[in-house]
Short mmCIF file of C-alpha atoms in Angstrom, two decimals:
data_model
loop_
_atom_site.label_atom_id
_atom_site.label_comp_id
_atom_site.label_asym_id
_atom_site.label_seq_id
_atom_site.Cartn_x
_atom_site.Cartn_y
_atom_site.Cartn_z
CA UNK A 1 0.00 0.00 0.00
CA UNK A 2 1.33 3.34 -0.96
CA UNK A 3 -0.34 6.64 0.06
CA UNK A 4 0.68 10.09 1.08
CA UNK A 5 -0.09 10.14 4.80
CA UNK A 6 2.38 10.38 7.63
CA UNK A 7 -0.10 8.24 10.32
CA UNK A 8 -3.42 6.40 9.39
CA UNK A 9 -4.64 7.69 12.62
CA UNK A 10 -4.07 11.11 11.71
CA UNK A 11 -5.15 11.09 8.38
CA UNK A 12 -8.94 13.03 8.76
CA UNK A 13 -7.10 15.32 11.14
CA UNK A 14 -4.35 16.65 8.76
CA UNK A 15 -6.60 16.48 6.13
CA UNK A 16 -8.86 19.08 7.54
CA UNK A 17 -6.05 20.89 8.75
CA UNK A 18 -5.07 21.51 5.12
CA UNK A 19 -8.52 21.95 4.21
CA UNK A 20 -9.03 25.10 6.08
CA UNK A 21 -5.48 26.07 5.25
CA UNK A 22 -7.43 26.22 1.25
CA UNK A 23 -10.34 27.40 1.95
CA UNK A 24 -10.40 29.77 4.59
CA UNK A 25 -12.40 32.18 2.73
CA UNK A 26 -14.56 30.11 2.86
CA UNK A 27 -14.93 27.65 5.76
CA UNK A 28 -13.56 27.25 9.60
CA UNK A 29 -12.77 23.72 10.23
CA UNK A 30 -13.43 22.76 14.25
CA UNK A 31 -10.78 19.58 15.80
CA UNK A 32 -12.23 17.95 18.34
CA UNK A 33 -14.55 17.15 18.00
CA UNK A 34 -14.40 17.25 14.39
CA UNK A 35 -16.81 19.65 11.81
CA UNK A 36 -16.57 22.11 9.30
CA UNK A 37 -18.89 25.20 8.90
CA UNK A 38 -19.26 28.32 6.76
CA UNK A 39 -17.02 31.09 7.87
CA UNK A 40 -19.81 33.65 8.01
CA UNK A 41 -22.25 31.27 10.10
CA UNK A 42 -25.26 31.46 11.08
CA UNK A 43 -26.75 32.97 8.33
CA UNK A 44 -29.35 35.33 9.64
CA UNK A 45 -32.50 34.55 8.43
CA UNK A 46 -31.51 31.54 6.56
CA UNK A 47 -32.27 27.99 7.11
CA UNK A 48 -29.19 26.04 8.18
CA UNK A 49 -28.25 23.05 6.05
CA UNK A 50 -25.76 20.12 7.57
CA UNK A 51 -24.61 16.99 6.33
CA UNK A 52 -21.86 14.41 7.07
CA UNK A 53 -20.66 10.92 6.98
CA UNK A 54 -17.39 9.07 6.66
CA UNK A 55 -14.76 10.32 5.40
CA UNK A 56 -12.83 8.80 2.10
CA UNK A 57 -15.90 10.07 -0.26
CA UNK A 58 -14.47 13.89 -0.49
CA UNK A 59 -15.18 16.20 -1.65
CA UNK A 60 -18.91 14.86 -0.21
CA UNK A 61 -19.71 16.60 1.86
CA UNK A 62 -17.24 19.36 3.31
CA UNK A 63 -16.37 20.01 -0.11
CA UNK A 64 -19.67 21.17 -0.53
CA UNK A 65 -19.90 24.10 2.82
CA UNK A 66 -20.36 27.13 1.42
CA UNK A 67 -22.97 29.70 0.00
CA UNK A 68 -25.83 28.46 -1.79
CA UNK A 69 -25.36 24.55 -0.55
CA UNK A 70 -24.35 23.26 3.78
CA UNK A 71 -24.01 25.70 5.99
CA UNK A 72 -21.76 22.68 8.25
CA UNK A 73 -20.36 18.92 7.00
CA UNK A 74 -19.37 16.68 9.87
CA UNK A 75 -16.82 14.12 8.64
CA UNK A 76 -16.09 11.02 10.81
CA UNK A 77 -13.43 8.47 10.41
CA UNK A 78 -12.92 6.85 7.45
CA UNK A 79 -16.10 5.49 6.14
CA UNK A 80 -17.74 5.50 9.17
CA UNK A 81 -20.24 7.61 10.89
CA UNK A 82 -19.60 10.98 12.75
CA UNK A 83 -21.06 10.48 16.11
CA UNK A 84 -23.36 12.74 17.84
CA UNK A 85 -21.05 14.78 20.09
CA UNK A 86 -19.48 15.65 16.29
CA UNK A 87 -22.96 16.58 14.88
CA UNK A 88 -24.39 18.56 17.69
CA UNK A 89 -22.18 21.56 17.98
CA UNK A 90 -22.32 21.50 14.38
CA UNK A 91 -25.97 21.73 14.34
CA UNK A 92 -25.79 24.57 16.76
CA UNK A 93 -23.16 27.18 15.73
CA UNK A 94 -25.06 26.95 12.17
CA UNK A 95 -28.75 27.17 13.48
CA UNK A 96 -29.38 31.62 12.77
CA UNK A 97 -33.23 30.80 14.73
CA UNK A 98 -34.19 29.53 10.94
CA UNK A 99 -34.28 26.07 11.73
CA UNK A 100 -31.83 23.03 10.47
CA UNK A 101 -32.35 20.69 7.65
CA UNK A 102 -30.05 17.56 8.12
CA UNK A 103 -29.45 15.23 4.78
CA UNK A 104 -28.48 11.99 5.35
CA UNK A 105 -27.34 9.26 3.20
CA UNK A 106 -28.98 6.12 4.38
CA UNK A 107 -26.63 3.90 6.66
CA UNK A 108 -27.61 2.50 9.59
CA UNK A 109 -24.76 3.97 11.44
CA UNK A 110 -25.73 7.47 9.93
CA UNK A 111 -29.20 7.32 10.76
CA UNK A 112 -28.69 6.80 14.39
CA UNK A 113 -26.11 9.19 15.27
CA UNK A 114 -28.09 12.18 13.30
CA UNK A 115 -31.16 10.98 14.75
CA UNK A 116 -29.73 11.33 18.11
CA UNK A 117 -28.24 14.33 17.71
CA UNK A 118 -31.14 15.78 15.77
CA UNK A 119 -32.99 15.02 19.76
CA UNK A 120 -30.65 16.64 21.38
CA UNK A 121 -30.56 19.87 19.18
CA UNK A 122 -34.79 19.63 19.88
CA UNK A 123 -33.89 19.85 23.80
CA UNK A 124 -32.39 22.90 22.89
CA UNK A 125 -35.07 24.41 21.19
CA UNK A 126 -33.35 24.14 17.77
CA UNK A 127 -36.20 23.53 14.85
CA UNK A 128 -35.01 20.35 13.34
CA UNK A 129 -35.98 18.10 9.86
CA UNK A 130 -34.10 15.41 8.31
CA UNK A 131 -33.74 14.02 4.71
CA UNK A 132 -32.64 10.74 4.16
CA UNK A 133 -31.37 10.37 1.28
CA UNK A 134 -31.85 6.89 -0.76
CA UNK A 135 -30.90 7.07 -4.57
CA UNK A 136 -28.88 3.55 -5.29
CA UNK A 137 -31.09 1.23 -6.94
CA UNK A 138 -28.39 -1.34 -6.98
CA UNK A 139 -29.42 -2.91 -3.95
CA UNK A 140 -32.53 -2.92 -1.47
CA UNK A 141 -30.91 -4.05 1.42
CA UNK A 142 -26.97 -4.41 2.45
CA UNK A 143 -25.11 -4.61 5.60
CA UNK A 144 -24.32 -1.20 5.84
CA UNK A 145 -27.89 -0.41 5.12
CA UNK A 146 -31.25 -0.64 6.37
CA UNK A 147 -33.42 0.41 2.74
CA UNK A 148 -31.50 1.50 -0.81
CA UNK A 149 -28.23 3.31 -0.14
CA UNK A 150 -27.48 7.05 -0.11
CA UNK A 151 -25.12 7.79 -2.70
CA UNK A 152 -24.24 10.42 -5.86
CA UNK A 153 -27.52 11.78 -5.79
CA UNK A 154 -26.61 13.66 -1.93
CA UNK A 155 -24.35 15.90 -3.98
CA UNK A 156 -27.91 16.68 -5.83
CA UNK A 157 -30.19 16.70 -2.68
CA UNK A 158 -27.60 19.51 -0.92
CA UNK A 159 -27.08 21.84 -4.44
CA UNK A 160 -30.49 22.32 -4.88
CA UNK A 161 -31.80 22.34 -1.02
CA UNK A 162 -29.09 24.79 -0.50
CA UNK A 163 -30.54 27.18 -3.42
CA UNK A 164 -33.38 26.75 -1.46
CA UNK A 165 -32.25 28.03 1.51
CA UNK A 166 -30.05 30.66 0.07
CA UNK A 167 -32.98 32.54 -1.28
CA UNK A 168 -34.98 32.54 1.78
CA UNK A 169 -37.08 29.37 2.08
CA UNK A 170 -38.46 28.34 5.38
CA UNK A 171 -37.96 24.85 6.53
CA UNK A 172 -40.97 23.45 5.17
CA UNK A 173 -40.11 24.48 2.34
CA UNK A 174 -36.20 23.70 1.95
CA UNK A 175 -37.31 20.24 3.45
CA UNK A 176 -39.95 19.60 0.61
CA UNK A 177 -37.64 20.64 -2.35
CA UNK A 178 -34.88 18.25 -0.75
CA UNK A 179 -37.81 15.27 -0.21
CA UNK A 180 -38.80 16.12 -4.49
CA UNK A 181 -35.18 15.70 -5.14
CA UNK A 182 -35.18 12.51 -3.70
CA UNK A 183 -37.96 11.51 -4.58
CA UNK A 184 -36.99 12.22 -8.68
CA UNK A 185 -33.18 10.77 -8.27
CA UNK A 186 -31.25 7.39 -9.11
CA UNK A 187 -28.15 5.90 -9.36
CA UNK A 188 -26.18 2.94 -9.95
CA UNK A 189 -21.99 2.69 -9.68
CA UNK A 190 -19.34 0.06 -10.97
CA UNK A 191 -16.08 -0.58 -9.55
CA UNK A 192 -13.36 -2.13 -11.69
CA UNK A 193 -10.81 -2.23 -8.73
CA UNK A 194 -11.47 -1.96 -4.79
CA UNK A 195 -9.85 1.06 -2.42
CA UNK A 196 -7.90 0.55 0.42
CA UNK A 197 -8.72 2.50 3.92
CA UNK A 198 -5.95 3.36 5.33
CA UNK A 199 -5.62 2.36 8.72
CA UNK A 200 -7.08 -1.36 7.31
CA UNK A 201 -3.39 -1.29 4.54
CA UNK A 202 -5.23 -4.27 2.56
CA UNK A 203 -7.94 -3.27 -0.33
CA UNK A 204 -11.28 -3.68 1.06
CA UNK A 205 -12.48 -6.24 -1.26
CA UNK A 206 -11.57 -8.44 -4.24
CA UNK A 207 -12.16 -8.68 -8.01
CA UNK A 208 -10.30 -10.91 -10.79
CA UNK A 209 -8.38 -8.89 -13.31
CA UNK A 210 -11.26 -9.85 -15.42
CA UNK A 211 -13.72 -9.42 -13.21
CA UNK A 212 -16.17 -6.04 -12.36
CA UNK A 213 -18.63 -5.51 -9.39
CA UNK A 214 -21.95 -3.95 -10.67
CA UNK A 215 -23.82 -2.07 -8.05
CA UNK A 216 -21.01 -1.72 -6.07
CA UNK A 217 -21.53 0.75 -2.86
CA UNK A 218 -19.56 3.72 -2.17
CA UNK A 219 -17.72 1.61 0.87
CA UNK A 220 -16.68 -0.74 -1.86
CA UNK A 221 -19.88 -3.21 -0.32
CA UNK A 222 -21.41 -5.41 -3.06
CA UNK A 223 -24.38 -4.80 -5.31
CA UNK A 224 -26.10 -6.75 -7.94
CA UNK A 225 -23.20 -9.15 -9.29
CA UNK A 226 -20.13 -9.47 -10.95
CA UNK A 227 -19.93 -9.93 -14.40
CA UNK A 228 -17.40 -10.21 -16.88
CA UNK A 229 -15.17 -6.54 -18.03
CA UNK A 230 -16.41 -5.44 -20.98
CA UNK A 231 -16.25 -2.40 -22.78
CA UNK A 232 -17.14 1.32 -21.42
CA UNK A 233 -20.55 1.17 -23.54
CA UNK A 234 -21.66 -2.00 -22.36
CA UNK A 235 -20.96 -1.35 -18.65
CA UNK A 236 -23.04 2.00 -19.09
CA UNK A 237 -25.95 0.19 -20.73
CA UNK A 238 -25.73 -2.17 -17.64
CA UNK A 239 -26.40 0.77 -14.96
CA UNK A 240 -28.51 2.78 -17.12
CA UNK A 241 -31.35 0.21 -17.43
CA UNK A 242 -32.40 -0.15 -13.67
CA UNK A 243 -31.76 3.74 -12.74
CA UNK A 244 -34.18 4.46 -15.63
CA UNK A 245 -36.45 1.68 -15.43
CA UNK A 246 -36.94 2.74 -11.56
CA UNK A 247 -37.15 6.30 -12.18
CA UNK A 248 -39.77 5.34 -14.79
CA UNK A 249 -38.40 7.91 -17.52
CA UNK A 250 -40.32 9.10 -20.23
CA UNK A 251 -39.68 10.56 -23.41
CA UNK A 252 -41.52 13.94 -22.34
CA UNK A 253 -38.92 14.17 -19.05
CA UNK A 254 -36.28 16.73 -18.46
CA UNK A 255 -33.38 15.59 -16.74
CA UNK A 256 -30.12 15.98 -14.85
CA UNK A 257 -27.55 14.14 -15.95
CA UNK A 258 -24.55 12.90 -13.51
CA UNK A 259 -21.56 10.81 -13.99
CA UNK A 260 -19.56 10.42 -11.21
CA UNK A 261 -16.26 9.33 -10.56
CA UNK A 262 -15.19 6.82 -7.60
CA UNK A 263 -11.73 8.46 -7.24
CA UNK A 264 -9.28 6.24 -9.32
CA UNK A 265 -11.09 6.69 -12.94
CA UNK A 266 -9.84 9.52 -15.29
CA UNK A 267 -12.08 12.09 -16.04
CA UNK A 268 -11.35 11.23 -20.01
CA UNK A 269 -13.31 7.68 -19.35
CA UNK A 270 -16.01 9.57 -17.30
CA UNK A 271 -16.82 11.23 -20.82
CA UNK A 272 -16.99 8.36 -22.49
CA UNK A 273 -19.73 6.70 -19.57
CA UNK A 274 -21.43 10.37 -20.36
CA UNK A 275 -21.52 10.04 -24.13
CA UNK A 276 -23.20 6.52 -24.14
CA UNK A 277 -25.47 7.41 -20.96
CA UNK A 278 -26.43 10.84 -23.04
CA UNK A 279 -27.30 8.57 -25.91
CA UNK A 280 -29.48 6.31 -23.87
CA UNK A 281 -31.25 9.02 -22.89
CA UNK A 282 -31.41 10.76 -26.54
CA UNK A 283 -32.54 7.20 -28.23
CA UNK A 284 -35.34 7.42 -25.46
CA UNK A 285 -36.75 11.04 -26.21
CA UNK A 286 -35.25 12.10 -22.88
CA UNK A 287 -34.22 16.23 -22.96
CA UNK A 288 -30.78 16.17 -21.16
CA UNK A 289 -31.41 19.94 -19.57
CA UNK A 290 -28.19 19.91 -16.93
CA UNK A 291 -24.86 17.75 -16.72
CA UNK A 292 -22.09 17.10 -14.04
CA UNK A 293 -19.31 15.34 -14.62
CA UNK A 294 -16.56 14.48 -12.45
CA UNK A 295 -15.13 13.01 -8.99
CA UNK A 296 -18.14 14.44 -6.78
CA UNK A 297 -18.46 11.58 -4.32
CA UNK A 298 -15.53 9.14 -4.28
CA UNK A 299 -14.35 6.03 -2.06
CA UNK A 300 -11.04 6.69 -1.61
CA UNK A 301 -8.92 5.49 -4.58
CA UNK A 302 -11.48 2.98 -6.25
CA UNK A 303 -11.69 3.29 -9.89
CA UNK A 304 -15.17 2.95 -10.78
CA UNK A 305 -17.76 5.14 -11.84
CA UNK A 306 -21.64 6.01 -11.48
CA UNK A 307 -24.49 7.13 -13.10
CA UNK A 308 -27.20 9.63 -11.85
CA UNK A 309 -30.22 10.57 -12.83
CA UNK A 310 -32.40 13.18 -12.03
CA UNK A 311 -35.77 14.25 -13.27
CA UNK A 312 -36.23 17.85 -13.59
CA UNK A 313 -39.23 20.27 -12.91
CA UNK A 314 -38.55 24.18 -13.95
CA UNK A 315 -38.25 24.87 -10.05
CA UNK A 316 -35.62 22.30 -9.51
CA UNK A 317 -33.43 23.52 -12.81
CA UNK A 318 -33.64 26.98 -11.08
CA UNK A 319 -32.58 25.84 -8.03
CA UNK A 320 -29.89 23.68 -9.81
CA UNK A 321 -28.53 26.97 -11.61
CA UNK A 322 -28.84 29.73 -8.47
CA UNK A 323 -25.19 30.60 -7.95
CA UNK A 324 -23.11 28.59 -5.18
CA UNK A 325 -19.67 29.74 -3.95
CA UNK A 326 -17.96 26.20 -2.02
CA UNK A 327 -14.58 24.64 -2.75
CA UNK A 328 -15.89 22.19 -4.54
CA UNK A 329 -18.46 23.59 -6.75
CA UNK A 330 -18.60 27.06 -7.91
CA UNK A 331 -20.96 28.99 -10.33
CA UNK A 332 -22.74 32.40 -10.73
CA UNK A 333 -22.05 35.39 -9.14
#
C-alpha cells in the first residue's frame, strides 16, 4: 500500500487541517470534535443546512460548505459515521433561529447518530428536519444499510436544497424541495478495482483482473453481481437500465444528468460513460437539460464510476442553476 499520509490515525485530522489552510475564505474547520462550517455562520435569516458521513468520499460533503449549498459537513473516520457529540455543535453554531435541515445518506450507522443528535438539538429548542437520502437502486438491502443506499444523488439533494435556503425558504419548504429531489433521483456505480482505507493497509475487497462488481456501494460493499469486463458502452448500458427503469423515464422528461467518478477513474473515461449514458437518454426522447461530470463523491482510490439521474421540474433547474460559492463547486455570481 502506498499513500501520502504520515499516520493512518491522523489522516482526517491533517486532512482538515489543510482543508481550512485552502479554503479559509470560505470555511472554519473545528478539531475535536471534528466539523466544518461556513465562515460567516449562522446565516441570519436563513435555514441552516448540515450533512456528514465518513470520510474517504471527499469532496462529499465538506467540499460542498459554502454559499448556496451546507451551511456545516461533519466528517467522521474513514467510512464510518460521525457520532453525535461531532454533529451537535455542528448543528448549533449553524442554526441563525431559521431552523436546520439535516441530509443523510442512508446507513444504519448514519441514521442513528443524526437521529440522536437531531434530539438533542430539539432539547435545545433548535427547529429540526431530516432528509434521508436513498438514490442507489443497486441494492434494497446491504449490511451497511437498512433500505437502498445514499449515494451520488446527496451531492444533488444539498445543491439544490441549499438554493433553497439561500434565497430565503423556510424549513418546510427547503425540506420539501430536498424530499422532491429525492424523490426524482437514481443511481447505480461500478467498480473495476477496490480502495484501500488506510488504517485497514489491505484493499477492502476483491475482483479478478477480469472481473467487475456492478452495483457496487460507495464503501466498496457489493451490489447486484459481478460480471465479466467489458467495454465502457456495455458497462453504461448495464447501470442505465435499472436507474431508468426505476425512475420510470419518459420521453416527455427533463433531466439531470450525472456521472460520477469513484476516485481512481480519469475524467477522459467519465466522458466516455457520459456520451453513451447521453445517448441512452437521446434514443429514449429524454431532454438532457443539466450535466455534471466528475469526482463528486468518491471512495477513496477505487476506480469505478456512477451514473445519476435526475428528473427535472422548472423549479428544480432553477434551483440547480442559483449561484453557489464552495470549494468544490462554484458557479454564478
Amino acid at each position: 500500500m502506498k499513500k501520502l499520509i504520515n499516520n493512518p490515525r491522523s489522516v482526517v485530522a491533517e486532512s482538515l487541517q489543510g482543508f481550512e489552510i485552502a479554503h479559509r475564505d470560505l470555511v472554519k474547520v473545528h478539531l475535536d470534535p471534528d466539523y466544518v462550517i461556513r465562515r460567516d455562520a449562522p446565516v441570519q435569516g436563513k435555514v441552516a443546512l448540515v450533512s456528514g458521513g465518513g470520510s474517504g468520499h471527499e469532496p462529499l460533503h465538506s467540499g460542498y460548505v459554502g454559499a448556496g449549498m451546507l451551511t456545516a459537513a461533519v466528517p467522521g473516520a474513514v467510512f464510518t459515521s460521525p457520532t453525535p457529540d461531532q454533529i451537535l455543535p455542528a448543528i448549533v453554531e449553524s442554526d441563525s433561529g431559521s431552523g436546520v435541515l439535516l441530509i443523510v445518506k442512508n446507513y444504519t450507522g448514519d441514521i442513528l447518530n443524526f437521529e440522536t443528535a437531531a434530539e438533542l438539538a430539539g432539547v435545545e429548542g433548535i427547529d429540526i428536519r431530516t432528509v434521508v437520502v436513498n438514490d442507489d437502486v443497486a441494492v434494497e438491502d446491504s449490511t451497511y444499510t437498512a433500505g437502498r443506499r445514499g449515494v451520488a444523488g446527496t451531492v444533488l439533494v444539498e445543491k439544490i436544497a441549499g438554493g433553497a435556503a439561500e434565497r430565503g425558504d423556510d424549513l418546510a419548504k427547503v425540506t420539501e424541495v430536498a424530499e422532491r429531489v429525492n424523490a426524482n433521483v437514481r443511481s447505480m456505480g461500478v467498480a473495476l478495482a477496490p480502495c484501500t482505507v488506510p488504517h485497514a493497509g489491505e484493499p477492502s475487497f476483491t475482483l479478478a483482473d477480469d472481473e467487475i462488481e456492478m452495483g457496487v456501494g460507495i464503501h466498496g460493499e457489493p451490489g447486484r453481481h459481478r460480471v465479466p469486463m467489458t467495454n465502457a458502452d456495455s458497462i453504461t448500458d448495464q447501470l442505465m437500465e435499472p436507474v431508468l427503469s426505476d425512475l420510470g423515464i419518459t420521453s416527455s422528461d427533463k433531466v439531470l444528468l450525472f456521472v460520477n467518478g469513484m476516485g481512481g477513474t480519469p475524467l477522459s473515461e467519465l466522458y466516455i460513460v457520459y456520451r453513451r449514458a447521453a445517448q441512452i437518454l437521446a434514443e429514449r426522447g429524454v431532454s438532457v437539460e443539466r450535466s455534471l461530470v466528475g469526482n463528486y463523491i468518491t471512495a477513496l482510490e477505487m476506480e469505478g464510476a456512477s451514473v445519476t439521474v435526475l428528473r427535472l421540474d422548472d423549479e428544480l433547474a432553477q434551483l440547480w442553476d442559483s449561484p453557489v460559492k464552495t470549494p468544490a463547486l462554484r458557479w454564478g455570481e
